[in-house]
Backbone as XML, in Angstrom:
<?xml version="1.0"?>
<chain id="A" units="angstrom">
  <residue number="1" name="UNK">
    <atom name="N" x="84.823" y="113.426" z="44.795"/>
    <atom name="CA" x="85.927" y="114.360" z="44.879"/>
    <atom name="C" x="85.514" y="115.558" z="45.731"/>
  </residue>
  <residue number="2" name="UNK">
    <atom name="N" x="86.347" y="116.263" z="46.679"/>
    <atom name="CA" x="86.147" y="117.460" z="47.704"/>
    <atom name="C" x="86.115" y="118.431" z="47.217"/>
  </residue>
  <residue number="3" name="UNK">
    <atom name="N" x="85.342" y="119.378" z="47.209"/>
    <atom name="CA" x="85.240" y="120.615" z="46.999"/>
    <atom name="C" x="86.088" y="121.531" z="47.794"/>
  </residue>
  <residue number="4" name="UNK">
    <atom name="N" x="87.083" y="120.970" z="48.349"/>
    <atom name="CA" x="88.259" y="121.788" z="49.547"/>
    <atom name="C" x="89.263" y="121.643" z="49.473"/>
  </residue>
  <residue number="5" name="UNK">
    <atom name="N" x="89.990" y="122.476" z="50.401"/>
    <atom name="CA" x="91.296" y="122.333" z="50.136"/>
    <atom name="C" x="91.838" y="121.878" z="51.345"/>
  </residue>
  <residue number="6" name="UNK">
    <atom name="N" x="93.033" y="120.412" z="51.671"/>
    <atom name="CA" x="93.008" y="119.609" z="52.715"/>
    <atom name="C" x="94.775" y="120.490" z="53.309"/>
  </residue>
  <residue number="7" name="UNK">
    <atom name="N" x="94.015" y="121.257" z="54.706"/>
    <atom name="CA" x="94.992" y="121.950" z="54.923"/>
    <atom name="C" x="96.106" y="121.360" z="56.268"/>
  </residue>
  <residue number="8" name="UNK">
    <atom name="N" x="97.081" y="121.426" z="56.560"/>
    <atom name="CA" x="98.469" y="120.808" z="57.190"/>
    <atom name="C" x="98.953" y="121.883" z="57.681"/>
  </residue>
  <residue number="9" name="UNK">
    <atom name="N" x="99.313" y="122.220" z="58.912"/>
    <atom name="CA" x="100.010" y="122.829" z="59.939"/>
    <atom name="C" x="100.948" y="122.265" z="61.144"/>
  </residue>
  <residue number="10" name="UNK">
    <atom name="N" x="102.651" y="121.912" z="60.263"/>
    <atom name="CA" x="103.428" y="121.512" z="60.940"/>
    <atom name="C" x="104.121" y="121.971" z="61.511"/>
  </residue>
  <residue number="11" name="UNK">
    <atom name="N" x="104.481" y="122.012" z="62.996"/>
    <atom name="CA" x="105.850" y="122.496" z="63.384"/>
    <atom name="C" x="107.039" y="121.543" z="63.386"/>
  </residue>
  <residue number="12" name="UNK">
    <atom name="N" x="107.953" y="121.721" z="64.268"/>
    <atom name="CA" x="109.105" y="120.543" z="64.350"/>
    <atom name="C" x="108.685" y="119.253" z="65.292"/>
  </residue>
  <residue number="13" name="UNK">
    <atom name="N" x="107.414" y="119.554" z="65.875"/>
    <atom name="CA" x="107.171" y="118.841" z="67.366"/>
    <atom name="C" x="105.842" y="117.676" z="66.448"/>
  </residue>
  <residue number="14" name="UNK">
    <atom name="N" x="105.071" y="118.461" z="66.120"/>
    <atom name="CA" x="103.725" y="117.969" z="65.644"/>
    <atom name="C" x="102.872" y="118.552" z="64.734"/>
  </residue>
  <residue number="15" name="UNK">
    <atom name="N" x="101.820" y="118.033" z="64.407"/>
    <atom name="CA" x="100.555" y="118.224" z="63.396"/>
    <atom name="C" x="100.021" y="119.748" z="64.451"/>
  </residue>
  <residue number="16" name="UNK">
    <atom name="N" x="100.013" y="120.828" z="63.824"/>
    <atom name="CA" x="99.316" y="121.519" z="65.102"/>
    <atom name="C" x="97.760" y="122.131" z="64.211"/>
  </residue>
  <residue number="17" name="UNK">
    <atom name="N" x="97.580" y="121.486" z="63.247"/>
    <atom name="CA" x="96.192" y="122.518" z="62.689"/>
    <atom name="C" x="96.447" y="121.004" z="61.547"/>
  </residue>
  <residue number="18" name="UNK">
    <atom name="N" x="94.811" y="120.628" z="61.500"/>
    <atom name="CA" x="94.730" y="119.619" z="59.687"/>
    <atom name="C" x="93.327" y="119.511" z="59.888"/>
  </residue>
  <residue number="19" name="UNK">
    <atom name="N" x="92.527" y="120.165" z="58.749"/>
    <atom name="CA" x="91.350" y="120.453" z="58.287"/>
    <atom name="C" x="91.357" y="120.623" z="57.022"/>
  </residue>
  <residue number="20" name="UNK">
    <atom name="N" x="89.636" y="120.132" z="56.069"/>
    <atom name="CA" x="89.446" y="120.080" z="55.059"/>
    <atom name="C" x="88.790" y="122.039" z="54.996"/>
  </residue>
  <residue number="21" name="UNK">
    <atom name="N" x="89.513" y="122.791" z="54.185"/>
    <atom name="CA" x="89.087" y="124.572" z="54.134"/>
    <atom name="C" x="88.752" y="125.087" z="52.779"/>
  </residue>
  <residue number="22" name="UNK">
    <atom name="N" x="87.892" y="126.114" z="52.947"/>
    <atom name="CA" x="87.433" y="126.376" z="51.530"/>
    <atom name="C" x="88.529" y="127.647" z="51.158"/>
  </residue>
  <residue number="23" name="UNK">
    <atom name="N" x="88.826" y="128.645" z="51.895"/>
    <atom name="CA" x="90.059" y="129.531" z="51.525"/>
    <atom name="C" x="91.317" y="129.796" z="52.395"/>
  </residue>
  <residue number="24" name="UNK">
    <atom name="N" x="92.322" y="130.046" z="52.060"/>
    <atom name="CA" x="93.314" y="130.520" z="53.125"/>
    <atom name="C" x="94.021" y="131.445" z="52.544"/>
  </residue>
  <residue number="25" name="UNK">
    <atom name="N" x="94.588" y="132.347" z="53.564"/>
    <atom name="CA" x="95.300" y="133.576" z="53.635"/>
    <atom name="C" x="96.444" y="133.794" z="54.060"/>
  </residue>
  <residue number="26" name="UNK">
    <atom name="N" x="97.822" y="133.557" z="53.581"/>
    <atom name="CA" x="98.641" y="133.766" z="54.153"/>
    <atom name="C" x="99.775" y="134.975" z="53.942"/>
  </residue>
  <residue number="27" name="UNK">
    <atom name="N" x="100.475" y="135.512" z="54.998"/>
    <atom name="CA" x="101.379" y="136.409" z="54.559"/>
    <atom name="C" x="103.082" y="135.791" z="54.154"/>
  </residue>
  <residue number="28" name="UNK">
    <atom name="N" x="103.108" y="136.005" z="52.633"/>
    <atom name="CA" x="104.889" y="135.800" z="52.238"/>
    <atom name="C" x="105.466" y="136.927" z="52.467"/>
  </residue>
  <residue number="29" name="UNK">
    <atom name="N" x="106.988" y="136.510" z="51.865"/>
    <atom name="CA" x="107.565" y="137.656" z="52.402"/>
    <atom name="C" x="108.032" y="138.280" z="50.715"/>
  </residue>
  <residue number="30" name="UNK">
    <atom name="N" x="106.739" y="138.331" z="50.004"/>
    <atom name="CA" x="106.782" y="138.898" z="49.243"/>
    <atom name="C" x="105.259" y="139.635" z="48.999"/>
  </residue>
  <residue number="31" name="UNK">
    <atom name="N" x="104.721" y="139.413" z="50.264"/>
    <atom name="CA" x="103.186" y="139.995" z="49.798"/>
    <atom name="C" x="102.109" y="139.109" z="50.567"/>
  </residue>
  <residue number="32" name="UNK">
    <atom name="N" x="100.832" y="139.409" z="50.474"/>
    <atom name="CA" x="99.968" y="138.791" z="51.064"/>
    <atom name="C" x="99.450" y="138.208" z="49.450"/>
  </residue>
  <residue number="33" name="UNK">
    <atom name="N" x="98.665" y="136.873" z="50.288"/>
    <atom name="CA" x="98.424" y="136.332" z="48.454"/>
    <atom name="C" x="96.957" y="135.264" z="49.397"/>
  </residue>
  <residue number="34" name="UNK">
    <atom name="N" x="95.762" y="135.037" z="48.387"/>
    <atom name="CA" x="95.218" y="133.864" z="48.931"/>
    <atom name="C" x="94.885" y="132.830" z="47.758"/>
  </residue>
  <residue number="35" name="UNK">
    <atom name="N" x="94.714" y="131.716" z="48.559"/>
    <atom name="CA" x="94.344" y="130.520" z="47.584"/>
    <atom name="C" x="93.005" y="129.585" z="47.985"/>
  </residue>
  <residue number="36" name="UNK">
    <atom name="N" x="92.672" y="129.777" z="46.518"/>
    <atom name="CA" x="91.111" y="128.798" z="46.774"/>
    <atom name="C" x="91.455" y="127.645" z="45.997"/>
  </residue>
  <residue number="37" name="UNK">
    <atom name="N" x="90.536" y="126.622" z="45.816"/>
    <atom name="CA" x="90.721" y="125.571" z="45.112"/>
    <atom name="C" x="91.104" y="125.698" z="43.875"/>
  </residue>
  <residue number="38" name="UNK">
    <atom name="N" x="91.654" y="124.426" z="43.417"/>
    <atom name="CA" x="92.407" y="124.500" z="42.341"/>
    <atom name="C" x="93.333" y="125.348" z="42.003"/>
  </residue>
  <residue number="39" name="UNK">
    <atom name="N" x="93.735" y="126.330" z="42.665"/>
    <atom name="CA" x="95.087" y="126.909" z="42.658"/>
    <atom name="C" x="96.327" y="126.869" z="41.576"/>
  </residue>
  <residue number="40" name="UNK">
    <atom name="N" x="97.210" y="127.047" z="41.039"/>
    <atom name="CA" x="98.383" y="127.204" z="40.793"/>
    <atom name="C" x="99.467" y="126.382" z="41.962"/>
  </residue>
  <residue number="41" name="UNK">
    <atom name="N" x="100.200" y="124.879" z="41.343"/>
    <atom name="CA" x="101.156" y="124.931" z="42.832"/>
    <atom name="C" x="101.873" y="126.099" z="42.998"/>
  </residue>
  <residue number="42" name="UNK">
    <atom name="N" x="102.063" y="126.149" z="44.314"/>
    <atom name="CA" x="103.289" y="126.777" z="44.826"/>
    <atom name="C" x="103.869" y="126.394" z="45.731"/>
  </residue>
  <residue number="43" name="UNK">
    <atom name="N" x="105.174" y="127.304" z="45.775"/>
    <atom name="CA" x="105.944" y="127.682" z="47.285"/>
    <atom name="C" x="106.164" y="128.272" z="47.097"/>
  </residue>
  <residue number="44" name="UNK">
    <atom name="N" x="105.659" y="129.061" z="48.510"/>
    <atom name="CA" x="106.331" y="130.439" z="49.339"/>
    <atom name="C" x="106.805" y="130.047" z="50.642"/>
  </residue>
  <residue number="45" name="UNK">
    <atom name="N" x="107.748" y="131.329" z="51.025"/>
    <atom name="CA" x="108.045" y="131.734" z="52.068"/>
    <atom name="C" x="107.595" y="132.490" z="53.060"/>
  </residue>
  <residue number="46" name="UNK">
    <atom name="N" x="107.201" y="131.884" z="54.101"/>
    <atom name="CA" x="105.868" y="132.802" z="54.831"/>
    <atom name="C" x="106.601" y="133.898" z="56.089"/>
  </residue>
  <residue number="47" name="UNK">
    <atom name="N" x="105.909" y="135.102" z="55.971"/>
    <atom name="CA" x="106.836" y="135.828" z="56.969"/>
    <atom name="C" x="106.378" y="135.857" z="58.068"/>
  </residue>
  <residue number="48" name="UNK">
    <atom name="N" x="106.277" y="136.867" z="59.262"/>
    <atom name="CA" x="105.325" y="137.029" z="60.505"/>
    <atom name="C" x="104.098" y="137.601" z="60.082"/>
  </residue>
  <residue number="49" name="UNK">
    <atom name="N" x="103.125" y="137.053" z="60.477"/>
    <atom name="CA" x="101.754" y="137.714" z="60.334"/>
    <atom name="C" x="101.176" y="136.607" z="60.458"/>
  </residue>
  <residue number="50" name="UNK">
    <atom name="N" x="99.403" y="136.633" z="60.394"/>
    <atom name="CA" x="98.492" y="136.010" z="60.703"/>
    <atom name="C" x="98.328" y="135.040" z="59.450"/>
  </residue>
  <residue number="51" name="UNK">
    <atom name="N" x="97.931" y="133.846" z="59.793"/>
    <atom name="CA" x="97.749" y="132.974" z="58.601"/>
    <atom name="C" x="95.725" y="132.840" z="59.173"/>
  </residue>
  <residue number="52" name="UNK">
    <atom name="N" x="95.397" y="133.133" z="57.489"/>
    <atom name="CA" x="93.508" y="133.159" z="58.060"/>
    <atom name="C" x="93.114" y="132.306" z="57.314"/>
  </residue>
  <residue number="53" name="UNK">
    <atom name="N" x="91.874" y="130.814" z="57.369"/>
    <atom name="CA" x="91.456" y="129.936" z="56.815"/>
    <atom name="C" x="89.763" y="130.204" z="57.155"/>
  </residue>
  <residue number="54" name="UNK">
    <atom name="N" x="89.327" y="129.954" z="55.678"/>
    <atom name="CA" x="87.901" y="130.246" z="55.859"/>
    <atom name="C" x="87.403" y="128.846" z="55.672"/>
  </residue>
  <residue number="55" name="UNK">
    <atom name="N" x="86.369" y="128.261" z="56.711"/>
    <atom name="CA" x="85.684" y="126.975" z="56.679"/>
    <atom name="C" x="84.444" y="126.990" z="56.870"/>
  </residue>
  <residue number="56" name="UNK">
    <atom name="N" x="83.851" y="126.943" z="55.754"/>
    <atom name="CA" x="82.047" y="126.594" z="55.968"/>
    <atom name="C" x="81.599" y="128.442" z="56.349"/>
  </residue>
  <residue number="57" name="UNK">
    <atom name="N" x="81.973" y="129.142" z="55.901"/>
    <atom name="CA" x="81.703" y="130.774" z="55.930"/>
    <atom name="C" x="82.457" y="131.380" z="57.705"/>
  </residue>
  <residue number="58" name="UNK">
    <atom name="N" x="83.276" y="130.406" z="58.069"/>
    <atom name="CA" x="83.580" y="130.872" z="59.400"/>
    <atom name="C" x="85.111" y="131.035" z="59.271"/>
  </residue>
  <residue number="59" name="UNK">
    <atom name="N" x="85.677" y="132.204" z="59.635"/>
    <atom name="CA" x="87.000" y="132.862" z="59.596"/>
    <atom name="C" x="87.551" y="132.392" z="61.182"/>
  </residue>
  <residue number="60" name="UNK">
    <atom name="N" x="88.822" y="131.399" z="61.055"/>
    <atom name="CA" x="89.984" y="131.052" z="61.912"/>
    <atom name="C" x="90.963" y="131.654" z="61.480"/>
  </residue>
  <residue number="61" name="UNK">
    <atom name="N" x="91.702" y="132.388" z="62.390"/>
    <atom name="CA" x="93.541" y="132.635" z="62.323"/>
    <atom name="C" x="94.417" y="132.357" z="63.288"/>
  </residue>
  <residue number="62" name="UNK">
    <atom name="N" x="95.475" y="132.004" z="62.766"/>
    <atom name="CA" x="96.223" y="131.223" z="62.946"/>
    <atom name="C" x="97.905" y="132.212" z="62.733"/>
  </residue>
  <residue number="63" name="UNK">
    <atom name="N" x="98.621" y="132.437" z="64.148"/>
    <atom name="CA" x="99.841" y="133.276" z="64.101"/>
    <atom name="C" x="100.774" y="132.128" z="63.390"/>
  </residue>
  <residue number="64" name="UNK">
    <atom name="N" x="101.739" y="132.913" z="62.547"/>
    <atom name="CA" x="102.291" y="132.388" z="61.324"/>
    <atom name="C" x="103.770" y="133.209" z="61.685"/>
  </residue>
  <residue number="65" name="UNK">
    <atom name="N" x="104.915" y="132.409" z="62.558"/>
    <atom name="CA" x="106.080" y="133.152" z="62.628"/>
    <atom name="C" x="107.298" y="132.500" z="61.536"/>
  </residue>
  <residue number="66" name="UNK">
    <atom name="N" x="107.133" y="132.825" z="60.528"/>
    <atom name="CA" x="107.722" y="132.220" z="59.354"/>
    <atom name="C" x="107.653" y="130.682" z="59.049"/>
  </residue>
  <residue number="67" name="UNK">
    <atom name="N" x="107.984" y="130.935" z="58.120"/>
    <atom name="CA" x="107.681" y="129.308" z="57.383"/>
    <atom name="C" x="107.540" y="129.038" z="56.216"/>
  </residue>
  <residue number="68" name="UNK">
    <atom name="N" x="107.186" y="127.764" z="55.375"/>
    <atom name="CA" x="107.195" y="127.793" z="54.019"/>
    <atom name="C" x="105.916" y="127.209" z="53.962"/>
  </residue>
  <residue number="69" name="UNK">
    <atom name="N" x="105.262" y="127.595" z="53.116"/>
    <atom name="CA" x="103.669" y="127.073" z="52.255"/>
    <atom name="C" x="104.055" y="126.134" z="50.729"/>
  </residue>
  <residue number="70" name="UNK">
    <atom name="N" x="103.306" y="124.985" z="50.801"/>
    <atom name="CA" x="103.544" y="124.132" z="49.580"/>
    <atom name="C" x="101.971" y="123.856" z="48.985"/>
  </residue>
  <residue number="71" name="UNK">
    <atom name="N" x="101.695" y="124.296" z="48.001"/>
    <atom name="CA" x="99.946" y="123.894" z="47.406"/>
    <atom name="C" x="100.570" y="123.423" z="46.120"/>
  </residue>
  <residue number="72" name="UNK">
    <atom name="N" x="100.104" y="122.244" z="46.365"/>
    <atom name="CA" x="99.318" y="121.866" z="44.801"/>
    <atom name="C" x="98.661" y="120.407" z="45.299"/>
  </residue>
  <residue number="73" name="UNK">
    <atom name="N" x="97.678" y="120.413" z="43.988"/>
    <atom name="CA" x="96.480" y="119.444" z="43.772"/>
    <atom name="C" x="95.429" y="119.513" z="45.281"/>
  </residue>
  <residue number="74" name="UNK">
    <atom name="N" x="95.349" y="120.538" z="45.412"/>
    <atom name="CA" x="94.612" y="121.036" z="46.736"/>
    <atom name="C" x="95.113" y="120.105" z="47.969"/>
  </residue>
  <residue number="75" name="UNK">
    <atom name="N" x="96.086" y="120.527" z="48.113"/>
    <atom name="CA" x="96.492" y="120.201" z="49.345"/>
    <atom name="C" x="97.763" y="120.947" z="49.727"/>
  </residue>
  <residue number="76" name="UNK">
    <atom name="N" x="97.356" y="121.813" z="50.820"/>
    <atom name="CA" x="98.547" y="122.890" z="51.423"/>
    <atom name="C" x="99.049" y="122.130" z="52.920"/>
  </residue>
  <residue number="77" name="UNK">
    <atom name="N" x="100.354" y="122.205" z="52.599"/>
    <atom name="CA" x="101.372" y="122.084" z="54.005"/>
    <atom name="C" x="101.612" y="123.873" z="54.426"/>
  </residue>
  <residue number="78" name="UNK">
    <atom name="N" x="101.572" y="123.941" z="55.254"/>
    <atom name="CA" x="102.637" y="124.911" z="56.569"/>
    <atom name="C" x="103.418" y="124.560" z="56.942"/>
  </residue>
  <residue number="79" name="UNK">
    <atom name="N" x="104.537" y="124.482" z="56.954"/>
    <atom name="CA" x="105.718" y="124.113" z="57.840"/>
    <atom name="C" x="106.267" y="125.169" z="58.533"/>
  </residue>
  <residue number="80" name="UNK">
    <atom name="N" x="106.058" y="125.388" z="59.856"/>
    <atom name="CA" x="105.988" y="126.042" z="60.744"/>
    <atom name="C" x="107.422" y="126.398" z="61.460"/>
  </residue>
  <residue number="81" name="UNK">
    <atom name="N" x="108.464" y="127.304" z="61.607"/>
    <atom name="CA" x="109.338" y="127.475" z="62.307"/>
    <atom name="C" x="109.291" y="127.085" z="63.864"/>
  </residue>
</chain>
């Protein structure tokens, strides 16, 4: 079993981001919130701002122009506007 969380970055066109990540950061449009493994599912609604994923101690971000976030059982979608 993975110690990660198997992350999905869709737009309408394609897969644009899918990696196994140890944290991510995204902004809703109710707040900034992050999720590590084992999590709480959710959905949110993601607003403009930077979406940040930490892998192996190395920080990627990723521009985030709305969208919805889905986690559970460690595995997050983006669905990307």
């Amino acid at each position: 079993m993975s110690d990660k969380i198997h992350l999905k970055i869709i737009t309408h066109e394609k897969i644009v981001y899918e990696n196994d990540i140890d944290e991510l950061y995204v902004k809703t449009t109710d707040g900034s919130m992050g999720i590590l493994k084992n999590h709480v599912p959710i959905i949110a609604t993601l607003g403009i701002g930077v979406t940040k994923v930490v892998v192996d101690k190395t920080c990627e971000c990723i521009a985030t122009m709305g969208g919805i976030l889905q986690f559970a059982n460690n595995q997050a979608t983006i669905f990307r506007y």
